[in-house]
CSV table of C-alpha atoms in Angstrom, one decimal:
chain,number,residue,atom,x,y,z
N,20,GLN,CA,0.0,0.1,-0.3
N,21,ASP,CA,2.6,2.3,0.5
N,22,ILE,CA,4.3,1.8,-2.3
N,23,SER,CA,1.3,2.5,-4.0
N,24,GLU,CA,0.5,5.7,-2.6
N,25,PHE,CA,3.7,6.9,-3.4
N,26,LEU,CA,3.8,6.2,-7.1
N,27,LYS,CA,0.2,7.4,-7.1
N,28,HIS,CA,1.8,11.0,-6.1
N,29,LYS,CA,4.3,10.9,-8.8
N,30,THR,CA,2.6,9.6,-11.9
N,31,GLY,CA,-0.2,8.9,-11.1
N,32,PHE,CA,0.1,4.5,-11.6
N,33,THR,CA,-1.5,2.3,-8.3
N,34,ILE,CA,-0.9,-1.4,-7.6
N,35,ARG,CA,-3.4,-3.2,-7.0
N,36,PRO,CA,-2.9,-6.9,-6.0
N,37,VAL,CA,-3.9,-10.5,-7.7
N,38,ALA,CA,-3.9,-14.0,-7.1
N,39,GLY,CA,-2.3,-15.2,-10.4
N,40,LEU,CA,-2.3,-14.5,-14.3
N,41,LEU,CA,-4.6,-12.2,-15.4
N,42,SER,CA,-5.5,-12.1,-19.3
N,43,GLY,CA,-3.9,-10.1,-21.8
N,44,ARG,CA,-6.6,-8.3,-22.6
N,45,ASP,CA,-7.4,-7.3,-18.6
N,46,PHE,CA,-3.8,-6.8,-17.6
N,47,LEU,CA,-3.3,-4.2,-20.4
N,48,ASN,CA,-6.6,-2.5,-20.0
N,49,ALA,CA,-5.9,-1.7,-16.4
N,50,LEU,CA,-2.8,0.2,-17.6
N,51,ALA,CA,-5.1,2.2,-19.6
N,52,PHE,CA,-6.2,3.9,-16.6
N,53,ARG,CA,-2.7,3.9,-14.6
N,54,VAL,CA,-3.3,0.2,-12.5
N,55,PHE,CA,-0.6,-2.5,-12.2
N,56,PHE,CA,-2.0,-5.6,-11.2
N,57,SER,CA,0.9,-7.1,-9.0
N,58,THR,CA,1.3,-10.6,-8.0
N,59,GLN,CA,1.7,-11.5,-4.3
N,60,TYR,CA,3.6,-14.8,-4.4
N,61,ILE,CA,7.5,-15.4,-4.6
N,62,ARG,CA,10.0,-17.4,-6.4
N,63,HIS,CA,11.3,-20.8,-5.2
N,64,HIS,CA,14.6,-20.4,-3.5
N,65,SER,CA,16.2,-22.7,-5.9
N,66,LYS,CA,15.9,-20.5,-9.0
N,67,PRO,CA,16.8,-17.0,-6.9
N,68,PHE,CA,18.6,-15.7,-10.4
N,69,TYR,CA,15.4,-16.0,-12.7
N,70,THR,CA,11.7,-17.2,-12.1
N,71,PRO,CA,9.4,-18.1,-15.7
N,72,GLU,CA,6.5,-16.7,-13.9
N,73,PRO,CA,6.0,-13.1,-12.4
N,74,ASP,CA,6.7,-13.1,-8.6
N,75,VAL,CA,6.8,-10.0,-5.9
N,76,ILE,CA,10.3,-9.6,-6.5
N,77,HIS,CA,9.7,-9.0,-10.2
N,78,GLU,CA,7.1,-6.7,-9.0
N,79,LEU,CA,8.5,-4.5,-6.4
N,80,MET,CA,12.2,-4.5,-8.1
N,81,GLY,CA,11.4,-4.6,-11.8
N,82,HIS,CA,8.1,-2.6,-12.3
N,83,ALA,CA,7.6,-0.8,-9.0
N,84,PRO,CA,10.9,1.7,-9.6
N,85,LEU,CA,10.2,2.8,-13.5
N,86,PHE,CA,6.4,3.9,-12.9
N,87,ALA,CA,7.6,6.1,-10.7
N,88,ASP,CA,9.5,8.1,-14.1
N,89,PRO,CA,6.8,10.2,-15.6
N,90,GLU,CA,7.9,9.4,-19.4
N,91,PHE,CA,7.5,5.7,-18.8
N,92,ALA,CA,4.5,6.1,-16.7
N,93,ASP,CA,3.2,7.7,-20.2
N,94,PHE,CA,4.7,4.9,-22.4
N,95,SER,CA,3.4,2.1,-20.4
N,96,GLN,CA,-0.1,4.3,-19.9
N,97,GLN,CA,-0.1,3.9,-23.9
N,98,ILE,CA,0.4,0.3,-24.6
N,99,GLY,CA,-2.5,-0.2,-22.5
N,100,LEU,CA,-4.8,2.9,-23.7
N,101,ALA,CA,-4.0,0.9,-27.1
N,102,SER,CA,-5.9,-2.3,-26.0
N,103,LEU,CA,-9.0,-0.5,-25.2
N,104,GLY,CA,-11.6,-1.9,-27.7
N,105,ALA,CA,-8.6,-3.6,-29.9
N,106,SER,CA,-9.3,-7.1,-31.3
N,107,ASP,CA,-8.0,-10.0,-29.7
N,108,GLU,CA,-5.3,-10.9,-33.0
N,109,ASP,CA,-4.1,-6.6,-31.8
N,110,ILE,CA,-4.1,-7.7,-28.2
N,111,GLN,CA,-1.4,-10.2,-29.0
N,112,ARG,CA,0.2,-7.9,-31.0
N,113,LEU,CA,0.9,-5.2,-28.1
N,114,ALA,CA,1.3,-7.8,-25.3
N,115,THR,CA,4.8,-8.5,-27.8
N,116,CYS,CA,5.4,-5.0,-27.8
N,117,TYR,CA,5.0,-5.2,-23.8
N,118,TRP,CA,6.8,-8.2,-23.8
N,119,PHE,CA,9.9,-6.6,-25.5
N,120,SER,CA,9.7,-3.3,-23.9
N,121,VAL,CA,8.2,-3.2,-20.1
N,122,GLU,CA,9.2,-6.5,-20.0
N,123,PHE,CA,12.9,-6.8,-21.4
N,124,GLY,CA,13.3,-3.8,-22.6
N,125,LEU,CA,16.7,-2.1,-23.1
N,126,CYS,CA,17.3,2.1,-23.2
N,127,ARG,CA,20.2,4.5,-24.4
N,128,GLN,CA,21.6,6.4,-21.7
N,129,ASP,CA,24.7,8.0,-22.3
N,130,GLY,CA,24.6,6.5,-25.9
N,131,LYS,CA,25.1,3.2,-24.6
N,132,PRO,CA,22.3,0.5,-23.7
N,133,ARG,CA,20.8,0.2,-20.6
N,134,ALA,CA,17.9,-2.3,-18.8
N,135,TYR,CA,14.9,-0.9,-18.0
N,136,GLY,CA,12.7,-4.1,-18.1
N,137,ALA,CA,11.3,-5.8,-15.3
N,138,GLY,CA,12.3,-9.1,-16.5
N,139,LEU,CA,15.8,-8.2,-16.6
N,140,LEU,CA,16.1,-5.8,-13.7
N,141,SER,CA,14.7,-8.7,-11.7
N,142,SER,CA,17.1,-10.9,-12.6
N,143,PHE,CA,20.4,-10.6,-12.2
N,144,GLY,CA,21.6,-13.6,-13.9
N,145,GLU,CA,19.0,-12.6,-17.3
N,146,MET,CA,20.5,-8.6,-17.2
N,147,SER,CA,24.6,-9.7,-16.7
N,148,TYR,CA,23.7,-12.1,-19.9
N,149,ALA,CA,21.5,-8.9,-21.9
N,150,LEU,CA,24.0,-6.4,-21.2
N,151,ALA,CA,27.2,-8.6,-21.8
N,152,PRO,CA,27.8,-6.6,-25.2
N,153,VAL,CA,28.1,-3.4,-23.6
N,154,LEU,CA,30.2,-4.8,-20.5
N,155,GLY,CA,32.8,-6.7,-23.1
N,156,ASP,CA,31.6,-9.9,-20.6
N,157,ALA,CA,32.2,-12.7,-23.6
N,158,THR,CA,30.4,-15.4,-20.8
N,159,PRO,CA,26.8,-13.6,-21.8
N,160,GLY,CA,25.9,-16.5,-19.0
N,161,ILE,CA,23.0,-19.6,-18.1
N,162,CYS,CA,20.2,-19.4,-19.9
N,163,GLY,CA,16.9,-19.8,-17.9
N,164,ALA,CA,16.0,-23.4,-16.5
N,165,SER,CA,18.7,-24.9,-19.3
N,166,GLU,CA,21.6,-24.2,-17.5
N,167,THR,CA,23.3,-24.4,-20.7
N,168,PRO,CA,25.7,-22.1,-22.2
N,169,ALA,CA,24.0,-19.0,-23.9
N,170,PRO,CA,25.1,-17.7,-26.8
N,171,ALA,CA,25.4,-13.6,-27.3
N,172,PRO,CA,21.9,-11.8,-27.2
N,173,GLU,CA,21.2,-9.5,-30.2
N,174,TYR,CA,19.9,-5.9,-30.6
N,175,ARG,CA,17.6,-4.4,-32.5
N,176,PRO,CA,16.2,-1.0,-33.0
N,177,PHE,CA,13.2,-0.2,-30.7
N,178,ASP,CA,10.4,-0.7,-33.6
N,179,PRO,CA,7.0,-1.8,-32.6
N,180,PHE,CA,5.9,-2.9,-35.8
N,181,ALA,CA,8.5,-5.4,-35.5
N,182,ALA,CA,8.6,-6.5,-32.1
N,183,ALA,CA,4.8,-6.8,-32.4
N,184,GLN,CA,6.1,-10.2,-34.8
N,185,GLN,CA,8.8,-11.2,-32.8
N,186,PRO,CA,8.8,-14.3,-31.5
N,187,TYR,CA,10.0,-15.3,-28.0
N,188,PRO,CA,10.9,-17.7,-25.2
N,189,ILE,CA,9.4,-17.3,-21.9
N,190,THR,CA,11.8,-20.2,-19.9
N,191,THR,CA,14.9,-19.1,-21.1
N,192,TYR,CA,16.8,-15.9,-21.7
N,193,GLN,CA,16.2,-13.6,-24.6
N,194,PRO,CA,18.2,-14.0,-27.9
N,195,VAL,CA,17.0,-10.8,-28.8
N,196,TYR,CA,16.6,-7.3,-26.9
N,197,TYR,CA,14.9,-4.2,-28.6
N,198,VAL,CA,16.8,-0.5,-27.6
N,199,ALA,CA,15.1,2.7,-27.4
N,200,ASP,CA,16.5,5.7,-28.1
N,201,SER,CA,14.2,7.3,-25.0
N,202,PHE,CA,10.8,6.6,-23.1
N,203,ARG,CA,9.5,9.3,-25.1
N,204,ASP,CA,10.4,8.1,-28.6
N,205,ALA,CA,8.9,4.7,-27.7
N,206,GLU,CA,6.3,6.4,-26.7
N,207,GLU,CA,5.4,8.1,-30.1
N,208,GLN,CA,5.9,4.7,-31.8
N,209,MET,CA,3.2,3.5,-29.6
N,210,ARG,CA,0.9,6.3,-30.4
N,211,THR,CA,1.8,5.6,-34.1
N,212,PHE,CA,1.7,1.9,-33.9
N,213,ALA,CA,-2.1,2.2,-32.3
N,214,GLN,CA,-3.6,4.1,-34.5
N,215,SER,CA,-2.5,2.1,-37.3
N,216,LEU,CA,-4.7,-1.1,-35.5
N,217,GLY,CA,-8.2,0.0,-37.3
N,218,ARG,CA,-10.3,1.3,-34.7
N,219,PRO,CA,-13.4,2.8,-35.8
N,220,PHE,CA,-12.5,5.9,-32.6
N,221,ARG,CA,-9.8,7.5,-30.8
N,222,LEU,CA,-9.1,7.8,-27.0
N,223,GLU,CA,-8.5,10.8,-24.6
N,224,TYR,CA,-7.8,10.0,-20.6
N,225,ASN,CA,-8.6,12.1,-18.5
N,226,PRO,CA,-6.2,11.7,-15.0
N,227,TYR,CA,-8.6,14.4,-13.2
N,228,THR,CA,-11.7,11.8,-13.0
N,229,GLN,CA,-9.6,9.0,-14.3
N,230,SER,CA,-11.8,8.2,-17.3
N,231,VAL,CA,-11.3,7.7,-20.6
N,232,ARG,CA,-13.5,9.2,-23.0
N,233,THR,CA,-13.6,8.1,-27.6
N,234,PHE,CA,-14.1,10.2,-30.0
N,235,PRO,CA,-14.5,9.4,-33.8
N,236,ASN,CA,-11.1,8.6,-36.0
N,237,ASN,CA,-12.3,11.4,-38.4
N,238,THR,CA,-12.8,14.1,-36.3
N,239,GLU,CA,-9.5,15.6,-35.6
N,240,GLN,CA,-10.8,18.6,-33.5
N,241,CYS,CA,-12.8,16.2,-30.8
N,242,MET,CA,-9.2,14.9,-29.4
N,243,GLN,CA,-8.7,18.2,-28.9
N,244,GLY,CA,-11.8,18.6,-26.8
N,245,ARG,CA,-13.0,21.4,-29.8
N,246,THR,CA,-16.3,19.5,-30.4
């Protein structure tokens, strides 16, 4: 509760407990209203460096700190807004974009990739592996559940149109990471991606009422509140 109240004061995000995994639609829809559902259980002590399912360490050490950053909060909400009224196929595409950004994304800082995805921040093992090309580590690490040496990962510029089509493993370290130039740039790219989803309406979030209004796609003035 203390963390949730702190985040609400900083960026308007709140954390709500959940007993287990939600559907992609329910989880992403909540982000549109700056609500993050957090699991309550903890990884098994025999696997402290990696967990294929989100646990409380993943949520509080990985996600929560970034939600205090205004630009990251805006980016996360943009994915949520894009999910409202989206088709099942587009929900899957958005969930994949979420995977390669909020969960396992890298972002440039002073010209160098830095980890911001919660899946990396909450996994000492995978964070070392993901940043091995930057740190010059010749031995990237071990591969999650398989405990076998993993090849060096591939970096690609963040592009939601490409990331949405990229397959990914869920029980091993990622072979591909997408690198954003900045959170603001990633947000603008997600906004453009959302406009390509083919919904017959656009959305506007009101932070004062914590509600969403819909407007016809062909009425640009409505998006600016000038009806």
